PDB file of N, CA and C in Angstrom:
ATOM      1  N   MET A 288       0.952  -1.246   0.011  1.00 48.00           N
ATOM      2  CA  MET A 288      -0.002  -0.022  -0.008  1.00 48.00           C
ATOM      3  C   MET A 288       0.863   1.232  -0.009  1.00 48.00           C
ATOM      4  N   SER A 289       0.798   2.141  -1.061  1.00 52.00           N
ATOM      5  CA  SER A 289       1.426   3.271  -0.966  1.00 52.00           C
ATOM      6  C   SER A 289       0.672   4.541  -0.895  1.00 52.00           C
ATOM      7  N   ILE A 290       1.108   5.283   0.024  1.00 60.00           N
ATOM      8  CA  ILE A 290       0.582   6.574   0.373  1.00 60.00           C
ATOM      9  C   ILE A 290       1.147   7.629  -0.506  1.00 60.00           C
ATOM     10  N   GLN A 291       0.116   8.418  -1.163  1.00 69.00           N
ATOM     11  CA  GLN A 291       0.801   9.593  -2.027  1.00 69.00           C
ATOM     12  C   GLN A 291       0.901  10.768  -1.168  1.00 69.00           C
ATOM     13  N   THR A 292       1.824  11.303  -1.368  1.00 80.00           N
ATOM     14  CA  THR A 292       1.998  12.619  -0.629  1.00 80.00           C
ATOM     15  C   THR A 292       1.999  13.774  -1.551  1.00 80.00           C
ATOM     16  N   TYR A 293       1.565  14.843  -1.225  1.00 84.00           N
ATOM     17  CA  TYR A 293       1.067  15.899  -1.930  1.00 84.00           C
ATOM     18  C   TYR A 293       1.924  17.202  -1.357  1.00 84.00           C
ATOM     19  N   GLN A 294       2.408  18.055  -2.332  1.00 92.00           N
ATOM     20  CA  GLN A 294       3.070  19.296  -1.924  1.00 92.00           C
ATOM     21  C   GLN A 294       1.917  20.569  -1.939  1.00 92.00           C
ATOM     22  N   TYR A 295       1.483  20.842  -0.706  1.00 94.00           N
ATOM     23  CA  TYR A 295       0.467  21.711  -0.595  1.00 94.00           C
ATOM     24  C   TYR A 295       0.917  23.094  -0.493  1.00 94.00           C
ATOM     25  N   GLU A 296       0.429  24.072  -1.321  1.00 94.00           N
ATOM     26  CA  GLU A 296       0.693  25.412  -1.564  1.00 94.00           C
ATOM     27  C   GLU A 296      -0.554  26.382  -1.405  1.00 94.00           C
ATOM     28  N   VAL A 297      -0.268  27.487  -0.802  1.00 95.00           N
ATOM     29  CA  VAL A 297      -1.564  28.489  -0.832  1.00 95.00           C
ATOM     30  C   VAL A 297      -2.017  28.761  -2.252  1.00 95.00           C
ATOM     31  N   GLY A 298      -3.305  28.671  -2.437  1.00 95.00           N
ATOM     32  CA  GLY A 298      -3.826  28.847  -3.835  1.00 95.00           C
ATOM     33  C   GLY A 298      -4.334  27.515  -4.472  1.00 95.00           C
ATOM     34  N   ASP A 299      -3.791  26.436  -4.049  1.00 96.00           N
ATOM     35  CA  ASP A 299      -4.046  25.164  -4.610  1.00 96.00           C
ATOM     36  C   ASP A 299      -5.526  24.835  -4.365  1.00 96.00           C
ATOM     37  N   ILE A 300      -6.152  23.911  -5.199  1.00 96.00           N
ATOM     38  CA  ILE A 300      -7.391  23.387  -4.877  1.00 96.00           C
ATOM     39  C   ILE A 300      -7.324  21.909  -4.573  1.00 96.00           C
ATOM     40  N   VAL A 301      -8.032  21.621  -3.250  1.00 96.00           N
ATOM     41  CA  VAL A 301      -7.755  20.166  -2.835  1.00 96.00           C
ATOM     42  C   VAL A 301      -9.310  19.577  -2.924  1.00 96.00           C
ATOM     43  N   LYS A 302      -9.296  18.405  -3.241  1.00 96.00           N
ATOM     44  CA  LYS A 302     -10.581  17.688  -3.279  1.00 96.00           C
ATOM     45  C   LYS A 302     -10.460  16.725  -2.160  1.00 96.00           C
ATOM     46  N   LEU A 303     -11.516  16.824  -1.174  1.00 95.00           N
ATOM     47  CA  LEU A 303     -11.529  16.061  -0.023  1.00 95.00           C
ATOM     48  C   LEU A 303     -12.540  14.914  -0.138  1.00 95.00           C
ATOM     49  N   LYS A 304     -12.257  13.926   0.785  1.00 94.00           N
ATOM     50  CA  LYS A 304     -13.090  12.664   0.607  1.00 94.00           C
ATOM     51  C   LYS A 304     -14.674  12.872   0.960  1.00 94.00           C
ATOM     52  N   LYS A 305     -14.923  13.605   1.923  1.00 92.00           N
ATOM     53  CA  LYS A 305     -16.416  13.975   2.255  1.00 92.00           C
ATOM     54  C   LYS A 305     -16.775  15.324   1.818  1.00 92.00           C
ATOM     55  N   GLN A 306     -17.891  15.497   1.134  1.00 92.00           N
ATOM     56  CA  GLN A 306     -18.463  16.811   0.654  1.00 92.00           C
ATOM     57  C   GLN A 306     -19.008  17.629   1.772  1.00 92.00           C
ATOM     58  N   HIS A 307     -18.802  19.026   1.408  1.00 92.00           N
ATOM     59  CA  HIS A 307     -19.398  19.968   2.402  1.00 92.00           C
ATOM     60  C   HIS A 307     -20.896  19.910   2.262  1.00 92.00           C
ATOM     61  N   PRO A 308     -21.721  20.238   3.251  1.00 94.00           N
ATOM     62  CA  PRO A 308     -23.226  20.342   3.138  1.00 94.00           C
ATOM     63  C   PRO A 308     -23.784  21.176   1.872  1.00 94.00           C
ATOM     64  N   CYS A 309     -23.018  22.117   1.374  1.00 95.00           N
ATOM     65  CA  CYS A 309     -23.428  22.733   0.103  1.00 95.00           C
ATOM     66  C   CYS A 309     -23.259  21.750  -1.053  1.00 95.00           C
ATOM     67  N   GLY A 310     -22.637  20.617  -0.990  1.00 93.00           N
ATOM     68  CA  GLY A 310     -22.506  19.742  -2.131  1.00 93.00           C
ATOM     69  C   GLY A 310     -21.151  19.721  -2.828  1.00 93.00           C
ATOM     70  N   SER A 311     -20.200  20.738  -2.524  1.00 95.00           N
ATOM     71  CA  SER A 311     -18.886  20.738  -3.090  1.00 95.00           C
ATOM     72  C   SER A 311     -17.931  19.956  -2.262  1.00 95.00           C
ATOM     73  N   GLN A 312     -16.877  19.408  -3.095  1.00 95.00           N
ATOM     74  CA  GLN A 312     -15.898  18.651  -2.553  1.00 95.00           C
ATOM     75  C   GLN A 312     -14.562  19.233  -2.579  1.00 95.00           C
ATOM     76  N   GLU A 313     -14.478  20.361  -3.297  1.00 96.00           N
ATOM     77  CA  GLU A 313     -13.446  21.089  -3.579  1.00 96.00           C
ATOM     78  C   GLU A 313     -13.149  22.415  -2.515  1.00 96.00           C
ATOM     79  N   TRP A 314     -11.854  22.648  -2.178  1.00 96.00           N
ATOM     80  CA  TRP A 314     -11.583  23.681  -1.255  1.00 96.00           C
ATOM     81  C   TRP A 314     -10.288  24.312  -1.706  1.00 96.00           C
ATOM     82  N   GLU A 315     -10.372  25.584  -1.482  1.00 97.00           N
ATOM     83  CA  GLU A 315      -9.061  26.394  -1.747  1.00 97.00           C
ATOM     84  C   GLU A 315      -8.381  26.572  -0.527  1.00 97.00           C
ATOM     85  N   ILE A 316      -6.867  26.293  -0.793  1.00 97.00           N
ATOM     86  CA  ILE A 316      -6.069  26.437   0.442  1.00 97.00           C
ATOM     87  C   ILE A 316      -5.659  27.883   0.682  1.00 97.00           C
ATOM     88  N   LEU A 317      -5.976  28.415   1.789  1.00 97.00           N
ATOM     89  CA  LEU A 317      -5.727  29.781   2.174  1.00 97.00           C
ATOM     90  C   LEU A 317      -4.486  29.953   3.002  1.00 97.00           C
ATOM     91  N   ARG A 318      -4.255  28.998   3.874  1.00 96.00           N
ATOM     92  CA  ARG A 318      -3.174  28.997   4.859  1.00 96.00           C
ATOM     93  C   ARG A 318      -2.385  27.489   4.954  1.00 96.00           C
ATOM     94  N   VAL A 319      -1.316  27.391   5.030  1.00 96.00           N
ATOM     95  CA  VAL A 319      -0.519  26.103   5.064  1.00 96.00           C
ATOM     96  C   VAL A 319       0.435  26.182   6.309  1.00 96.00           C
ATOM     97  N   GLY A 320       0.262  25.112   7.218  1.00 94.00           N
ATOM     98  CA  GLY A 320       1.324  25.135   8.359  1.00 94.00           C
ATOM     99  C   GLY A 320       0.761  23.886   9.303  1.00 94.00           C
ATOM    100  N   ALA A 321       0.987  23.980  10.485  1.00 95.00           N
ATOM    101  CA  ALA A 321       0.325  22.810  11.273  1.00 95.00           C
ATOM    102  C   ALA A 321      -1.181  22.794  11.091  1.00 95.00           C
ATOM    103  N   ASP A 322      -1.897  23.832  10.771  1.00 97.00           N
ATOM    104  CA  ASP A 322      -3.281  23.859  10.558  1.00 97.00           C
ATOM    105  C   ASP A 322      -3.454  24.304   9.156  1.00 97.00           C
ATOM    106  N   PHE A 323      -4.526  23.909   8.446  1.00 97.00           N
ATOM    107  CA  PHE A 323      -4.899  24.519   7.065  1.00 97.00           C
ATOM    108  C   PHE A 323      -6.051  25.416   7.269  1.00 97.00           C
ATOM    109  N   ARG A 324      -6.148  26.474   6.560  1.00 98.00           N
ATOM    110  CA  ARG A 324      -7.344  27.185   6.302  1.00 98.00           C
ATOM    111  C   ARG A 324      -7.828  26.830   4.899  1.00 98.00           C
ATOM    112  N   LEU A 325      -8.970  26.367   4.811  1.00 97.00           N
ATOM    113  CA  LEU A 325      -9.627  26.075   3.562  1.00 97.00           C
ATOM    114  C   LEU A 325     -10.936  26.833   3.430  1.00 97.00           C
ATOM    115  N   LYS A 326     -11.191  27.238   2.141  1.00 97.00           N
ATOM    116  CA  LYS A 326     -12.265  27.828   1.637  1.00 97.00           C
ATOM    117  C   LYS A 326     -12.973  27.138   0.707  1.00 97.00           C
ATOM    118  N   CYS A 327     -14.318  26.715   1.012  1.00 97.00           N
ATOM    119  CA  CYS A 327     -15.309  25.956   0.219  1.00 97.00           C
ATOM    120  C   CYS A 327     -15.346  26.658  -1.181  1.00 97.00           C
ATOM    121  N   LEU A 328     -15.362  25.900  -2.163  1.00 96.00           N
ATOM    122  CA  LEU A 328     -15.344  26.511  -3.578  1.00 96.00           C
ATOM    123  C   LEU A 328     -17.107  26.710  -3.957  1.00 96.00           C
ATOM    124  N   GLY A 329     -17.866  25.956  -3.164  1.00 95.00           N
ATOM    125  CA  GLY A 329     -19.183  25.987  -3.523  1.00 95.00           C
ATOM    126  C   GLY A 329     -19.922  26.999  -2.789  1.00 95.00           C
ATOM    127  N   CYS A 330     -19.623  27.420  -1.439  1.00 96.00           N
ATOM    128  CA  CYS A 330     -20.377  28.424  -0.787  1.00 96.00           C
ATOM    129  C   CYS A 330     -19.441  29.448  -0.235  1.00 96.00           C
ATOM    130  N   GLY A 331     -18.228  29.352  -0.189  1.00 96.00           N
ATOM    131  CA  GLY A 331     -17.277  30.302   0.307  1.00 96.00           C
ATOM    132  C   GLY A 331     -16.964  30.203   1.984  1.00 96.00           C
ATOM    133  N   HIS A 332     -17.516  29.164   2.494  1.00 97.00           N
ATOM    134  CA  HIS A 332     -17.289  28.916   3.943  1.00 97.00           C
ATOM    135  C   HIS A 332     -15.854  28.545   4.411  1.00 97.00           C
ATOM    136  N   GLN A 333     -15.290  29.148   5.283  1.00 97.00           N
ATOM    137  CA  GLN A 333     -13.993  28.854   5.638  1.00 97.00           C
ATOM    138  C   GLN A 333     -13.978  28.076   6.865  1.00 97.00           C
ATOM    139  N   VAL A 334     -12.912  27.073   6.944  1.00 96.00           N
ATOM    140  CA  VAL A 334     -12.610  26.227   8.110  1.00 96.00           C
ATOM    141  C   VAL A 334     -11.189  26.112   8.233  1.00 96.00           C
ATOM    142  N   MET A 335     -10.924  25.871   9.674  1.00 97.00           N
ATOM    143  CA  MET A 335      -9.352  25.478   9.975  1.00 97.00           C
ATOM    144  C   MET A 335      -9.404  24.025  10.281  1.00 97.00           C
ATOM    145  N   LEU A 336      -8.467  23.345   9.550  1.00 96.00           N
ATOM    146  CA  LEU A 336      -8.261  21.932   9.954  1.00 96.00           C
ATOM    147  C   LEU A 336      -6.914  21.521  10.210  1.00 96.00           C
ATOM    148  N   ALA A 337      -6.583  20.578  10.968  1.00 96.00           N
ATOM    149  CA  ALA A 337      -5.223  20.183  11.255  1.00 96.00           C
ATOM    150  C   ALA A 337      -4.715  19.570   9.964  1.00 96.00           C
ATOM    151  N   ARG A 338      -3.424  19.660   9.695  1.00 95.00           N
ATOM    152  CA  ARG A 338      -2.615  19.205   8.598  1.00 95.00           C
ATOM    153  C   ARG A 338      -2.895  17.563   8.570  1.00 95.00           C
ATOM    154  N   LYS A 339      -2.828  16.963   9.680  1.00 94.00           N
ATOM    155  CA  LYS A 339      -2.988  15.498   9.474  1.00 94.00           C
ATOM    156  C   LYS A 339      -4.408  15.150   9.056  1.00 94.00           C
ATOM    157  N   LEU A 340      -5.277  15.844   9.389  1.00 95.00           N
ATOM    158  CA  LEU A 340      -6.842  15.457   8.980  1.00 95.00           C
ATOM    159  C   LEU A 340      -6.947  15.779   7.372  1.00 95.00           C
ATOM    160  N   VAL A 341      -6.167  16.902   6.913  1.00 94.00           N
ATOM    161  CA  VAL A 341      -6.455  17.246   5.584  1.00 94.00           C
ATOM    162  C   VAL A 341      -5.615  16.231   4.665  1.00 94.00           C
ATOM    163  N   GLU A 342      -4.339  15.886   5.146  1.00 93.00           N
ATOM    164  CA  GLU A 342      -3.535  14.783   4.485  1.00 93.00           C
ATOM    165  C   GLU A 342      -4.297  13.568   4.186  1.00 93.00           C
ATOM    166  N   LYS A 343      -5.005  13.028   5.417  1.00 94.00           N
ATOM    167  CA  LYS A 343      -5.677  11.887   5.420  1.00 94.00           C
ATOM    168  C   LYS A 343      -6.886  11.777   4.531  1.00 94.00           C
ATOM    169  N   ASN A 344      -7.511  12.879   4.409  1.00 94.00           N
ATOM    170  CA  ASN A 344      -8.842  12.934   3.561  1.00 94.00           C
ATOM    171  C   ASN A 344      -8.665  13.537   2.071  1.00 94.00           C
ATOM    172  N   THR A 345      -7.409  13.835   1.648  1.00 94.00           N
ATOM    173  CA  THR A 345      -7.127  14.195   0.462  1.00 94.00           C
ATOM    174  C   THR A 345      -7.389  13.276  -0.659  1.00 94.00           C
ATOM    175  N   ARG A 346      -8.193  13.512  -1.762  1.00 94.00           N
ATOM    176  CA  ARG A 346      -8.546  12.662  -2.732  1.00 94.00           C
ATOM    177  C   ARG A 346      -8.020  13.098  -4.004  1.00 94.00           C
ATOM    178  N   GLY A 347      -7.486  14.297  -4.052  1.00 94.00           N
ATOM    179  CA  GLY A 347      -6.962  14.902  -5.226  1.00 94.00           C
ATOM    180  C   GLY A 347      -6.235  16.406  -4.949  1.00 94.00           C
ATOM    181  N   LEU A 348      -5.444  16.886  -5.669  1.00 94.00           N
ATOM    182  CA  LEU A 348      -4.823  18.204  -5.709  1.00 94.00           C
ATOM    183  C   LEU A 348      -4.488  18.701  -6.954  1.00 94.00           C
ATOM    184  N   ARG A 349      -5.106  19.995  -7.213  1.00 92.00           N
ATOM    185  CA  ARG A 349      -4.984  20.698  -8.422  1.00 92.00           C
ATOM    186  C   ARG A 349      -4.270  21.858  -8.149  1.00 92.00           C
ATOM    187  N   LYS A 350      -3.052  22.151  -8.920  1.00 91.00           N
ATOM    188  CA  LYS A 350      -2.165  23.235  -8.522  1.00 91.00           C
ATOM    189  C   LYS A 350      -2.885  24.645  -9.121  1.00 91.00           C
ATOM    190  N   LYS A 351      -2.524  25.545  -8.253  1.00 80.00           N
ATOM    191  CA  LYS A 351      -3.027  27.066  -8.711  1.00 80.00           C
ATOM    192  C   LYS A 351      -2.529  27.344 -10.304  1.00 80.00           C
ATOM    193  N   SER A 352      -3.319  28.000 -10.972  1.00 72.00           N
ATOM    194  CA  SER A 352      -3.077  28.252 -12.430  1.00 72.00           C
ATOM    195  C   SER A 352      -2.047  29.382 -12.215  1.00 72.00           C
ATOM    196  N   THR A 353      -1.080  29.463 -13.168  1.00 62.00           N
ATOM    197  CA  THR A 353      -0.058  30.515 -13.172  1.00 62.00           C
ATOM    198  C   THR A 353      -0.377  31.616 -14.280  1.00 62.00           C
ATOM    199  N   THR A 354      -1.566  31.995 -14.474  1.00 56.00           N
ATOM    200  CA  THR A 354      -1.986  33.004 -15.560  1.00 56.00           C
ATOM    201  C   THR A 354      -2.139  34.308 -14.846  1.00 56.00           C
TER     202      THR A 354
END
């Protein structure tokens, strides 16, 4: 069993295992550290989550566009 490690950066879009009550599974990373600040792309709600929890529940990571 291999665990995929992601390189998290501010501005990236992370897809989590469970969806938010608004229906979206995608979150924008606003802060990276021991805790992450995430903003729901569906409704704009912001949450703080422990790094361990985000790493465990990540199902995909889309890098920020450089345009």
